[in-house]
PDB file of C-alpha atoms in Angstrom:
ATOM      1  CA  MET O 192     -44.777 -78.292-193.255  1.00 37.00           C
ATOM      2  CA  ASN O 193     -41.355 -77.639-195.154  1.00 41.00           C
ATOM      3  CA  PRO O 194     -41.540 -76.519-198.614  1.00 37.00           C
ATOM      4  CA  PRO O 195     -41.430 -79.137-201.502  1.00 38.00           C
ATOM      5  CA  ALA O 196     -38.030 -80.266-202.922  1.00 40.00           C
ATOM      6  CA  ALA O 197     -36.558 -78.162-205.477  1.00 38.00           C
ATOM      7  CA  GLY O 198     -36.128 -79.725-208.649  1.00 38.00           C
ATOM      8  CA  ASP O 199     -33.687 -77.249-210.655  1.00 39.00           C
ATOM      9  CA  THR O 200     -30.808 -79.671-211.167  1.00 39.00           C
ATOM     10  CA  ASP O 201     -30.082 -81.761-213.928  1.00 50.00           C
ATOM     11  CA  ARG O 202     -28.714 -84.834-211.654  1.00 60.00           C
ATOM     12  CA  PRO O 203     -28.634 -85.027-208.017  1.00 76.00           C
ATOM     13  CA  GLU O 204     -25.573 -84.880-205.795  1.00 85.00           C
ATOM     14  CA  LEU O 205     -23.337 -87.832-205.873  1.00 90.00           C
ATOM     15  CA  ILE O 206     -22.936 -89.206-202.323  1.00 96.00           C
ATOM     16  CA  ARG O 207     -19.302 -90.878-201.793  1.00 96.00           C
ATOM     17  CA  SER O 208     -19.459 -91.586-198.118  1.00 98.00           C
ATOM     18  CA  TYR O 209     -22.064 -92.322-195.566  1.00 98.00           C
ATOM     19  CA  VAL O 210     -22.165 -92.917-191.972  1.00 98.00           C
ATOM     20  CA  ALA O 211     -25.474 -94.421-190.212  1.00 98.00           C
ATOM     21  CA  LEU O 212     -25.943 -93.308-186.436  1.00 98.00           C
ATOM     22  CA  GLY O 213     -28.648 -95.348-184.340  1.00 97.00           C
ATOM     23  CA  ASP O 214     -29.996 -98.129-182.594  1.00 96.00           C
ATOM     24  CA  SER O 215     -31.224-101.494-183.152  1.00 95.00           C
ATOM     25  CA  ILE O 216     -33.148-100.649-186.627  1.00 96.00           C
ATOM     26  CA  THR O 217     -30.181 -99.064-188.054  1.00 97.00           C
ATOM     27  CA  GLU O 218     -28.149-101.815-186.972  1.00 97.00           C
ATOM     28  CA  GLY O 219     -30.369-103.864-188.791  1.00 96.00           C
ATOM     29  CA  MET O 220     -31.961-106.152-186.489  1.00 94.00           C
ATOM     30  CA  GLU O 221     -34.303-109.004-187.915  1.00 92.00           C
ATOM     31  CA  ASP O 222     -33.160-108.368-191.469  1.00 95.00           C
ATOM     32  CA  ASP O 223     -31.104-111.624-191.922  1.00 93.00           C
ATOM     33  CA  SER O 224     -30.704-111.262-195.862  1.00 93.00           C
ATOM     34  CA  GLY O 225     -27.119-110.346-195.136  1.00 92.00           C
ATOM     35  CA  PRO O 226     -23.955-112.850-196.188  1.00 91.00           C
ATOM     36  CA  GLY O 227     -24.440-116.116-194.178  1.00 92.00           C
ATOM     37  CA  GLY O 228     -27.703-114.762-192.417  1.00 92.00           C
ATOM     38  CA  ALA O 229     -25.940-111.681-190.994  1.00 94.00           C
ATOM     39  CA  TYR O 230     -28.186-108.649-190.152  1.00 95.00           C
ATOM     40  CA  ARG O 231     -28.269-106.137-193.311  1.00 95.00           C
ATOM     41  CA  GLY O 232     -30.931-103.583-192.507  1.00 97.00           C
ATOM     42  CA  PHE O 233     -32.191-100.292-194.224  1.00 98.00           C
ATOM     43  CA  ALA O 234     -28.563 -98.763-193.765  1.00 98.00           C
ATOM     44  CA  ASP O 235     -26.791-101.253-195.481  1.00 98.00           C
ATOM     45  CA  ARG O 236     -29.155-101.510-198.366  1.00 98.00           C
ATOM     46  CA  LEU O 237     -29.006 -97.977-198.695  1.00 98.00           C
ATOM     47  CA  ALA O 238     -25.103 -97.912-199.019  1.00 98.00           C
ATOM     48  CA  GLU O 239     -25.204-100.689-201.469  1.00 97.00           C
ATOM     49  CA  HIS O 240     -27.514 -98.809-203.767  1.00 97.00           C
ATOM     50  CA  LEU O 241     -25.343 -95.485-203.369  1.00 97.00           C
ATOM     51  CA  GLY O 242     -22.163 -97.522-203.777  1.00 96.00           C
ATOM     52  CA  SER O 243     -23.305 -98.759-206.874  1.00 95.00           C
ATOM     53  CA  MET O 244     -22.891 -94.913-208.436  1.00 94.00           C
ATOM     54  CA  SER O 245     -19.629 -94.162-206.520  1.00 93.00           C
ATOM     55  CA  PRO O 246     -16.734 -96.919-206.790  1.00 93.00           C
ATOM     56  CA  ASP O 247     -14.957 -95.437-204.162  1.00 96.00           C
ATOM     57  CA  PHE O 248     -18.042 -95.228-201.853  1.00 97.00           C
ATOM     58  CA  ARG O 249     -17.277 -95.545-198.237  1.00 98.00           C
ATOM     59  CA  TYR O 250     -19.713 -96.761-195.967  1.00 98.00           C
ATOM     60  CA  ALA O 251     -19.731 -96.968-191.778  1.00 98.00           C
ATOM     61  CA  ASN O 252     -22.912 -98.509-189.423  1.00 98.00           C
ATOM     62  CA  LEU O 253     -22.271 -97.121-185.801  1.00 98.00           C
ATOM     63  CA  ALA O 254     -25.663 -98.178-184.791  1.00 97.00           C
ATOM     64  CA  VAL O 255     -25.692-100.736-181.720  1.00 96.00           C
ATOM     65  CA  ARG O 256     -29.111-102.083-180.458  1.00 94.00           C
ATOM     66  CA  GLY O 257     -30.221-100.742-177.169  1.00 91.00           C
ATOM     67  CA  ARG O 258     -28.415 -97.586-177.542  1.00 94.00           C
ATOM     68  CA  ARG O 259     -29.809 -94.027-176.405  1.00 93.00           C
ATOM     69  CA  MET O 260     -29.619 -90.621-176.868  1.00 95.00           C
ATOM     70  CA  LYS O 261     -26.451 -90.131-174.847  1.00 95.00           C
ATOM     71  CA  HIS O 262     -24.652 -92.872-176.918  1.00 96.00           C
ATOM     72  CA  ILE O 263     -26.043 -91.942-180.564  1.00 97.00           C
ATOM     73  CA  PHE O 264     -24.989 -87.838-179.826  1.00 97.00           C
ATOM     74  CA  GLY O 265     -22.326 -89.221-177.756  1.00 97.00           C
ATOM     75  CA  GLU O 266     -19.529 -91.425-179.093  1.00 97.00           C
ATOM     76  CA  GLN O 267     -21.332 -92.182-182.392  1.00 98.00           C
ATOM     77  CA  LEU O 268     -21.561 -88.181-183.175  1.00 98.00           C
ATOM     78  CA  ASP O 269     -18.203 -87.596-182.205  1.00 98.00           C
ATOM     79  CA  GLN O 270     -16.693 -90.254-184.597  1.00 98.00           C
ATOM     80  CA  ALA O 271     -19.051 -88.863-187.355  1.00 98.00           C
ATOM     81  CA  LEU O 272     -17.923 -85.551-186.942  1.00 98.00           C
ATOM     82  CA  GLU O 273     -13.911 -86.697-186.990  1.00 98.00           C
ATOM     83  CA  TRP O 274     -14.860 -88.502-190.260  1.00 98.00           C
ATOM     84  CA  LYS O 275     -17.174 -85.798-192.159  1.00 97.00           C
ATOM     85  CA  PRO O 276     -18.831 -87.736-194.456  1.00 98.00           C
ATOM     86  CA  ASP O 277     -21.112 -86.707-197.183  1.00 97.00           C
ATOM     87  CA  LEU O 278     -24.088 -88.124-195.839  1.00 98.00           C
ATOM     88  CA  VAL O 279     -25.404 -88.963-192.317  1.00 98.00           C
ATOM     89  CA  THR O 280     -28.359 -91.025-191.126  1.00 98.00           C
ATOM     90  CA  VAL O 281     -30.011 -90.525-187.501  1.00 98.00           C
ATOM     91  CA  LEU O 282     -32.642 -92.580-186.003  1.00 97.00           C
ATOM     92  CA  ALA O 283     -32.240 -91.913-182.447  1.00 96.00           C
ATOM     93  CA  GLY O 284     -34.387 -91.438-179.303  1.00 94.00           C
ATOM     94  CA  GLY O 285     -36.828 -94.618-179.557  1.00 91.00           C
ATOM     95  CA  ASN O 286     -35.092 -96.204-176.476  1.00 90.00           C
ATOM     96  CA  ASP O 287     -35.375 -93.178-174.326  1.00 92.00           C
ATOM     97  CA  VAL O 288     -38.877 -92.229-175.139  1.00 91.00           C
ATOM     98  CA  LEU O 289     -40.024 -95.762-174.145  1.00 84.00           C
ATOM     99  CA  ARG O 290     -38.493 -94.747-170.643  1.00 84.00           C
ATOM    100  CA  PRO O 291     -41.955 -92.897-169.309  1.00 77.00           C
ATOM    101  CA  GLY O 292     -39.361 -90.798-166.736  1.00 84.00           C
ATOM    102  CA  ASN O 293     -37.925 -89.161-169.570  1.00 91.00           C
ATOM    103  CA  ASP O 294     -38.572 -85.703-170.211  1.00 95.00           C
ATOM    104  CA  LEU O 295     -39.181 -85.791-174.169  1.00 96.00           C
ATOM    105  CA  ASP O 296     -38.690 -81.816-174.276  1.00 97.00           C
ATOM    106  CA  ALA O 297     -35.409 -82.357-172.795  1.00 97.00           C
ATOM    107  CA  LEU O 298     -34.854 -85.166-175.025  1.00 97.00           C
ATOM    108  CA  ALA O 299     -35.815 -83.247-178.067  1.00 97.00           C
ATOM    109  CA  ASP O 300     -33.055 -80.299-176.862  1.00 97.00           C
ATOM    110  CA  LYS O 301     -30.444 -82.697-177.247  1.00 97.00           C
ATOM    111  CA  PHE O 302     -31.550 -84.092-180.305  1.00 97.00           C
ATOM    112  CA  GLU O 303     -31.268 -80.680-181.722  1.00 98.00           C
ATOM    113  CA  TRP O 304     -28.086 -80.081-180.411  1.00 98.00           C
ATOM    114  CA  GLY O 305     -26.597 -82.801-181.908  1.00 98.00           C
ATOM    115  CA  VAL O 306     -28.279 -82.368-185.393  1.00 98.00           C
ATOM    116  CA  ARG O 307     -26.902 -78.712-185.316  1.00 98.00           C
ATOM    117  CA  ARG O 308     -23.374 -80.146-184.532  1.00 98.00           C
ATOM    118  CA  LEU O 309     -23.770 -82.166-187.745  1.00 98.00           C
ATOM    119  CA  ARG O 310     -25.185 -79.370-190.258  1.00 97.00           C
ATOM    120  CA  ASP O 311     -22.511 -77.044-188.921  1.00 97.00           C
ATOM    121  CA  ALA O 312     -19.928 -79.120-189.981  1.00 97.00           C
ATOM    122  CA  GLY O 313     -21.413 -78.893-193.352  1.00 96.00           C
ATOM    123  CA  ILE O 314     -22.403 -82.812-193.449  1.00 97.00           C
ATOM    124  CA  ARG O 315     -25.985 -83.588-195.260  1.00 97.00           C
ATOM    125  CA  VAL O 316     -28.325 -85.423-192.672  1.00 98.00           C
ATOM    126  CA  VAL O 317     -31.391 -87.332-193.097  1.00 98.00           C
ATOM    127  CA  LEU O 318     -33.234 -87.854-189.824  1.00 98.00           C
ATOM    128  CA  LEU O 319     -35.784 -90.891-189.336  1.00 97.00           C
ATOM    129  CA  ALA O 320     -38.773 -90.016-187.371  1.00 96.00           C
ATOM    130  CA  GLY O 321     -40.870 -92.410-185.144  1.00 91.00           C
ATOM    131  CA  HIS O 322     -43.284 -95.208-186.606  1.00 92.00           C
ATOM    132  CA  ASP O 323     -46.884 -95.731-185.340  1.00 90.00           C
ATOM    133  CA  THR O 324     -47.384 -98.704-182.774  1.00 88.00           C
ATOM    134  CA  GLY O 325     -51.053 -98.538-182.539  1.00 84.00           C
ATOM    135  CA  TRP O 326     -51.280-101.682-183.944  1.00 80.00           C
ATOM    136  CA  ILE O 327     -49.141-103.361-181.229  1.00 79.00           C
ATOM    137  CA  PRO O 328     -50.492-104.429-177.929  1.00 75.00           C
ATOM    138  CA  VAL O 329     -49.070-102.950-174.969  1.00 75.00           C
ATOM    139  CA  LEU O 330     -46.663-101.081-177.235  1.00 79.00           C
ATOM    140  CA  ARG O 331     -49.758 -98.728-178.383  1.00 86.00           C
ATOM    141  CA  LEU O 332     -49.407 -97.349-174.628  1.00 87.00           C
ATOM    142  CA  TYR O 333     -46.608 -95.550-176.007  1.00 87.00           C
ATOM    143  CA  ARG O 334     -48.243 -94.159-178.901  1.00 93.00           C
ATOM    144  CA  GLY O 335     -48.648 -90.606-177.653  1.00 94.00           C
ATOM    145  CA  ARG O 336     -44.801 -90.375-176.518  1.00 94.00           C
ATOM    146  CA  ILE O 337     -43.645 -91.404-179.839  1.00 93.00           C
ATOM    147  CA  ALA O 338     -45.857 -88.804-181.847  1.00 95.00           C
ATOM    148  CA  VAL O 339     -44.895 -86.325-179.489  1.00 96.00           C
ATOM    149  CA  PHE O 340     -41.182 -86.964-180.141  1.00 96.00           C
ATOM    150  CA  SER O 341     -41.822 -87.267-183.760  1.00 95.00           C
ATOM    151  CA  MET O 342     -43.124 -83.868-183.712  1.00 96.00           C
ATOM    152  CA  HIS O 343     -40.112 -82.666-182.100  1.00 97.00           C
ATOM    153  CA  MET O 344     -38.110 -83.936-184.829  1.00 97.00           C
ATOM    154  CA  ARG O 345     -40.311 -82.523-187.454  1.00 96.00           C
ATOM    155  CA  ALA O 346     -39.438 -79.123-185.637  1.00 97.00           C
ATOM    156  CA  VAL O 347     -35.838 -79.756-185.343  1.00 97.00           C
ATOM    157  CA  ALA O 348     -35.789 -80.465-189.161  1.00 97.00           C
ATOM    158  CA  GLU O 349     -37.511 -77.333-189.907  1.00 96.00           C
ATOM    159  CA  ARG O 350     -35.352 -75.133-187.685  1.00 97.00           C
ATOM    160  CA  THR O 351     -32.232 -76.360-189.058  1.00 96.00           C
ATOM    161  CA  GLY O 352     -32.864 -76.969-192.710  1.00 94.00           C
ATOM    162  CA  THR O 353     -32.541 -80.953-192.218  1.00 97.00           C
ATOM    163  CA  GLU O 354     -34.138 -83.668-194.538  1.00 97.00           C
ATOM    164  CA  ILE O 355     -36.604 -86.172-192.555  1.00 97.00           C
ATOM    165  CA  VAL O 356     -38.358 -89.309-193.402  1.00 97.00           C
ATOM    166  CA  ASP O 357     -41.450 -89.614-191.348  1.00 95.00           C
ATOM    167  CA  LEU O 358     -41.803 -93.293-190.803  1.00 95.00           C
ATOM    168  CA  TRP O 359     -45.186 -92.873-189.227  1.00 94.00           C
ATOM    169  CA  ALA O 360     -46.420 -91.200-192.433  1.00 93.00           C
ATOM    170  CA  LEU O 361     -45.164 -94.371-194.427  1.00 94.00           C
ATOM    171  CA  ASN O 362     -48.473 -96.204-194.615  1.00 90.00           C
ATOM    172  CA  ALA O 363     -46.762 -99.556-195.572  1.00 93.00           C
ATOM    173  CA  LEU O 364     -44.944 -99.646-192.356  1.00 93.00           C
ATOM    174  CA  ASN O 365     -48.664 -99.817-190.884  1.00 89.00           C
ATOM    175  CA  ASP O 366     -48.368-103.537-192.370  1.00 91.00           C
ATOM    176  CA  PRO O 367     -47.866-106.375-190.144  1.00 89.00           C
ATOM    177  CA  ARG O 368     -45.858-108.017-193.287  1.00 93.00           C
ATOM    178  CA  ALA O 369     -43.433-105.121-192.777  1.00 95.00           C
ATOM    179  CA  TRP O 370     -42.236-106.130-189.132  1.00 93.00           C
ATOM    180  CA  SER O 371     -40.492-109.281-187.542  1.00 90.00           C
ATOM    181  CA  ASP O 372     -41.911-111.815-185.187  1.00 89.00           C
ATOM    182  CA  ASP O 373     -40.969-109.680-182.145  1.00 87.00           C
ATOM    183  CA  ARG O 374     -42.947-106.440-183.467  1.00 84.00           C
ATOM    184  CA  LEU O 375     -40.144-104.192-182.586  1.00 86.00           C
ATOM    185  CA  HIS O 376     -38.075-104.593-185.297  1.00 93.00           C
ATOM    186  CA  LEU O 377     -38.563-104.210-188.909  1.00 95.00           C
ATOM    187  CA  ASN O 378     -38.064-107.538-191.148  1.00 95.00           C
ATOM    188  CA  GLY O 379     -36.316-107.511-194.841  1.00 96.00           C
ATOM    189  CA  ALA O 380     -39.309-106.107-196.774  1.00 96.00           C
ATOM    190  CA  GLY O 381     -39.712-103.089-193.961  1.00 96.00           C
ATOM    191  CA  HIS O 382     -36.266-102.524-193.858  1.00 97.00           C
ATOM    192  CA  GLN O 383     -36.417-102.388-197.903  1.00 97.00           C
ATOM    193  CA  ILE O 384     -39.236-100.047-197.728  1.00 97.00           C
ATOM    194  CA  VAL O 385     -37.192 -97.630-195.473  1.00 97.00           C
ATOM    195  CA  ALA O 386     -34.233 -97.397-197.836  1.00 98.00           C
ATOM    196  CA  ALA O 387     -36.169 -96.745-200.612  1.00 97.00           C
ATOM    197  CA  ARG O 388     -37.715 -93.717-199.082  1.00 97.00           C
ATOM    198  CA  VAL O 389     -34.567 -92.567-198.135  1.00 97.00           C
ATOM    199  CA  ALA O 390     -33.032 -93.273-201.226  1.00 97.00           C
ATOM    200  CA  ASP O 391     -35.986 -91.396-203.123  1.00 96.00           C
ATOM    201  CA  LEU O 392     -35.538 -88.194-201.028  1.00 96.00           C
ATOM    202  CA  LEU O 393     -31.796 -88.366-201.858  1.00 96.00           C
ATOM    203  CA  GLY O 394     -32.471 -87.896-205.565  1.00 95.00           C
ATOM    204  CA  HIS O 395     -31.342 -91.669-206.377  1.00 95.00           C
ATOM    205  CA  PRO O 396     -34.389 -93.961-206.123  1.00 95.00           C
ATOM    206  CA  LEU O 397     -34.169 -97.588-205.864  1.00 93.00           C
ATOM    207  CA  GLY O 398     -37.247 -97.763-207.798  1.00 91.00           C
ATOM    208  CA  PRO O 399     -40.722 -96.586-208.593  1.00 94.00           C
ATOM    209  CA  ARG O 400     -42.608 -94.410-206.185  1.00 94.00           C
ATOM    210  CA  GLU O 401     -44.655 -97.799-205.317  1.00 94.00           C
ATOM    211  CA  SER O 402     -41.547 -99.527-203.920  1.00 93.00           C
ATOM    212  CA  TRP O 403     -42.264 -97.647-200.438  1.00 95.00           C
ATOM    213  CA  ALA O 404     -45.759 -96.329-201.238  1.00 93.00           C
ATOM    214  CA  ASP O 405     -47.385 -99.316-201.960  1.00 92.00           C
ATOM    215  CA  PRO O 406     -45.550-102.379-202.120  1.00 94.00           C
ATOM    216  CA  TRP O 407     -48.199-104.564-201.296  1.00 89.00           C
ATOM    217  CA  ALA O 408     -50.223-106.165-203.911  1.00 85.00           C
ATOM    218  CA  THR O 409     -52.880-107.460-201.618  1.00 89.00           C
ATOM    219  CA  PRO O 410     -54.239-106.465-198.270  1.00 86.00           C
ATOM    220  CA  PRO O 411     -52.794-107.542-194.742  1.00 82.00           C
ATOM    221  CA  GLN O 412     -54.370-111.102-193.730  1.00 80.00           C
ATOM    222  CA  GLN O 413     -56.999-110.819-190.906  1.00 79.00           C
ATOM    223  CA  LEU O 414     -56.779-113.506-188.339  1.00 74.00           C
ATOM    224  CA  PRO O 415     -59.928-114.689-186.317  1.00 85.00           C
ATOM    225  CA  ARG O 416     -60.089-112.927-183.279  1.00 81.00           C
ATOM    226  CA  ILE O 417     -59.384-116.235-181.148  1.00 85.00           C
ATOM    227  CA  LEU O 418     -56.565-116.709-183.059  1.00 81.00           C
ATOM    228  CA  ARG O 419     -55.066-113.387-182.821  1.00 76.00           C
ATOM    229  CA  ARG O 420     -55.389-113.563-179.142  1.00 81.00           C
ATOM    230  CA  ARG O 421     -53.342-116.821-179.167  1.00 83.00           C
ATOM    231  CA  GLU O 422     -50.545-115.108-181.014  1.00 80.00           C
ATOM    232  CA  ASN O 423     -50.677-112.336-178.801  1.00 79.00           C
ATOM    233  CA  ARG O 424     -50.051-114.289-175.618  1.00 83.00           C
ATOM    234  CA  ARG O 425     -47.246-116.139-177.720  1.00 83.00           C
ATOM    235  CA  TRP O 426     -45.475-112.780-178.579  1.00 78.00           C
ATOM    236  CA  ALA O 427     -45.766-111.691-174.975  1.00 80.00           C
ATOM    237  CA  ARG O 428     -44.294-114.691-173.558  1.00 83.00           C
ATOM    238  CA  GLN O 429     -41.534-114.853-175.978  1.00 83.00           C
ATOM    239  CA  TYR O 430     -40.503-111.227-176.756  1.00 78.00           C
ATOM    240  CA  LEU O 431     -42.497-109.004-174.399  1.00 76.00           C
ATOM    241  CA  VAL O 432     -41.545-110.200-170.765  1.00 79.00           C
ATOM    242  CA  PRO O 433     -37.820-110.709-171.446  1.00 79.00           C
ATOM    243  CA  TRP O 434     -37.764-106.770-172.663  1.00 72.00           C
ATOM    244  CA  LEU O 435     -39.523-105.941-169.698  1.00 74.00           C
ATOM    245  CA  ARG O 436     -37.433-108.223-167.645  1.00 78.00           C
ATOM    246  CA  ARG O 437     -34.290-106.532-169.141  1.00 74.00           C
ATOM    247  CA  ARG O 438     -35.562-102.980-168.295  1.00 68.00           C
ATOM    248  CA  ALA O 439     -36.444-103.698-164.731  1.00 68.00           C
ATOM    249  CA  MET O 440     -32.889-104.519-164.425  1.00 70.00           C
ATOM    250  CA  GLY O 441     -31.474-101.586-166.231  1.00 68.00           C
ATOM    251  CA  ARG O 442     -29.917-103.817-168.881  1.00 69.00           C
ATOM    252  CA  SER O 443     -29.632-103.411-172.314  1.00 70.00           C
ATOM    253  CA  SER O 444     -29.769-106.113-175.406  1.00 71.00           C
ATOM    254  CA  GLY O 445     -26.682-104.332-176.424  1.00 72.00           C
ATOM    255  CA  ASP O 446     -24.461-104.325-173.478  1.00 77.00           C
ATOM    256  CA  GLY O 447     -21.133-105.355-174.472  1.00 80.00           C
ATOM    257  CA  ARG O 448     -21.773-105.161-178.157  1.00 91.00           C
ATOM    258  CA  VAL O 449     -19.856-103.136-180.779  1.00 94.00           C
ATOM    259  CA  PRO O 450     -20.824-101.606-184.030  1.00 96.00           C
ATOM    260  CA  ARG O 451     -20.759-104.234-187.278  1.00 94.00           C
ATOM    261  CA  ARG O 452     -19.051-101.532-189.293  1.00 96.00           C
ATOM    262  CA  PRO O 453     -17.226 -99.366-187.347  1.00 97.00           C
ATOM    263  CA  ASP O 454     -14.617 -98.127-189.464  1.00 98.00           C
ATOM    264  CA  LEU O 455     -15.406 -95.486-192.392  1.00 98.00           C
ATOM    265  CA  ASP O 456     -14.026 -97.880-195.280  1.00 98.00           C
ATOM    266  CA  TYR O 457     -14.754 -98.909-199.019  1.00 97.00           C
ATOM    267  CA  LEU O 458     -17.773-100.819-199.426  1.00 96.00           C
ATOM    268  CA  HIS O 459     -16.172-102.658-202.145  1.00 95.00           C
ATOM    269  CA  ASP O 460     -13.345-104.723-202.488  1.00 95.00           C
ATOM    270  CA  GLU O 461     -10.446-103.197-204.975  1.00 95.00           C
ATOM    271  CA  GLU O 462     -11.773-105.650-208.196  1.00 96.00           C
ATOM    272  CA  THR O 463     -15.321-104.575-207.570  1.00 95.00           C
ATOM    273  CA  ARG O 464     -14.165-100.895-207.638  1.00 95.00           C
ATOM    274  CA  GLU O 465     -12.480-101.345-210.877  1.00 95.00           C
ATOM    275  CA  ARG O 466     -15.331-103.162-212.253  1.00 95.00           C
ATOM    276  CA  LEU O 467     -17.564-100.560-211.293  1.00 94.00           C
ATOM    277  CA  ARG O 468     -15.423 -97.756-212.564  1.00 93.00           C
ATOM    278  CA  ARG O 469     -15.281 -99.484-216.252  1.00 93.00           C
ATOM    279  CA  GLU O 470     -19.074-100.033-216.344  1.00 93.00           C
ATOM    280  CA  LEU O 471     -19.738 -96.516-215.002  1.00 91.00           C
ATOM    281  CA  LYS O 472     -17.290 -94.948-217.747  1.00 89.00           C
ATOM    282  CA  GLU O 473     -19.003 -97.078-220.656  1.00 89.00           C
ATOM    283  CA  ALA O 474     -22.688 -96.144-219.536  1.00 84.00           C
ATOM    284  CA  GLY O 475     -21.464 -92.151-219.492  1.00 77.00           C
ATOM    285  CA  ALA O 476     -23.911 -90.002-218.696  1.00 44.00           C
ATOM    286  CA  ASP O 477     -26.778 -92.418-219.365  1.00 44.00           C
ATOM    287  CA  VAL O 478     -26.635 -93.889-215.958  1.00 44.00           C
ATOM    288  CA  HIS O 479     -28.824 -96.825-215.016  1.00 42.00           C
ATOM    289  CA  TYR O 480     -28.861 -97.374-210.938  1.00 43.00           C
ATOM    290  CA  ASN O 481     -29.792-100.820-209.887  1.00 45.00           C
ATOM    291  CA  ASP O 482     -31.731-100.960-213.408  1.00 43.00           C
ATOM    292  CA  TYR O 483     -33.768 -97.987-212.681  1.00 43.00           C
ATOM    293  CA  SER O 484     -33.284 -94.772-214.990  1.00 44.00           C
ATOM    294  CA  ILE O 485     -33.358 -91.506-213.145  1.00 44.00           C
ATOM    295  CA  ASP O 486     -35.623 -89.411-215.688  1.00 46.00           C
ATOM    296  CA  GLY O 487     -34.788 -86.141-214.471  1.00 50.00           C
ATOM    297  CA  THR O 488     -37.776 -86.468-211.903  1.00 55.00           C
ATOM    298  CA  PRO O 489     -37.215 -84.200-208.822  1.00 58.00           C
ATOM    299  CA  PRO O 490     -37.324 -86.178-205.341  1.00 65.00           C
ATOM    300  CA  THR O 491     -40.826 -87.086-203.827  1.00 68.00           C
ATOM    301  CA  SER O 492     -41.639 -84.349-201.159  1.00 63.00           C
ATOM    302  CA  SER O 493     -44.408 -85.571-199.073  1.00 69.00           C
ATOM    303  CA  PRO O 494     -45.162 -86.033-195.369  1.00 65.00           C
ATOM    304  CA  SER O 495     -43.052 -88.915-195.151  1.00 75.00           C
ATOM    305  CA  GLY O 496     -40.028 -87.319-196.366  1.00 77.00           C
ATOM    306  CA  THR O 497     -39.116 -83.654-196.523  1.00 77.00           C
ATOM    307  CA  LYS O 498     -36.472 -81.318-197.666  1.00 71.00           C
ATOM    308  CA  GLY O 499     -35.847 -78.599-195.102  1.00 64.00           C
ATOM    309  CA  PRO O 500     -35.288 -74.938-195.809  1.00 56.00           C
ATOM    310  CA  GLU O 501     -32.104 -73.305-195.042  1.00 57.00           C
ATOM    311  CA  PRO O 502     -31.230 -73.562-191.649  1.00 54.00           C
ATOM    312  CA  LEU O 503     -32.239 -70.950-188.896  1.00 50.00           C
ATOM    313  CA  ARG O 504     -29.374 -69.531-187.190  1.00 48.00           C
TER     314      ARG O 504
END
């Protein structure tokens, strides 16, 4: 396991630019809490939080649903390297792992190649490893492949000195209340949990540790078996069958789509940037981030999020 995060700095490094790479989850699918019901997602939520500390914060989200490793560590990677932002998050491989014919070892080699390119460019990188699908009918058949690839990702993080958030280790994501009706994508609550975990790892927490470690005040509701079967049949008709049909026809839900935020641009308009400058200047050194004060506590290091050692060359 990676060593604990060091806590020898008074304040975490300020992040002024952020690029999100990935597929549907990074795109923010099923978190329709954005303006006018638009998708938002963990990356947007994280960007909003980081942008509250830096008036000139810039953000791009290159993720598109259905994208595979060749796209994420293809055109998305090339664009991120051109911009050289302070931070890049990577959630990649899910759509490849769900294709049984794909070689997971070869996929991991491609993943490490992409991560090394980002790290060699001097970019701070946070990886997000796969979540547990054991509670989802049909998708539990892929649980072993997801687990193997997640271990590959942890090994890549260890070898390259990259920070990683292991979604499998986030117990809050094993709760159906974190997932949308399609059981493939996080809902708003799930995206908030992921955003809070990444923010904590970066040293800029969104709130107390409980916001991502134990967000539920009550246990999940358990439906009677007959109702669970009825719900599973409904889910299969509405979501599983169309998904399998697209795969059989070689189609993707992202065909013809472009990123929501394709340019590394200011998160805030000029008026908002000026207001933030005034507020931060008035606050001085005692800055409260989203109403949560940093008290000098080092970032939480746990199996769900670890800071890597210096990269091995």
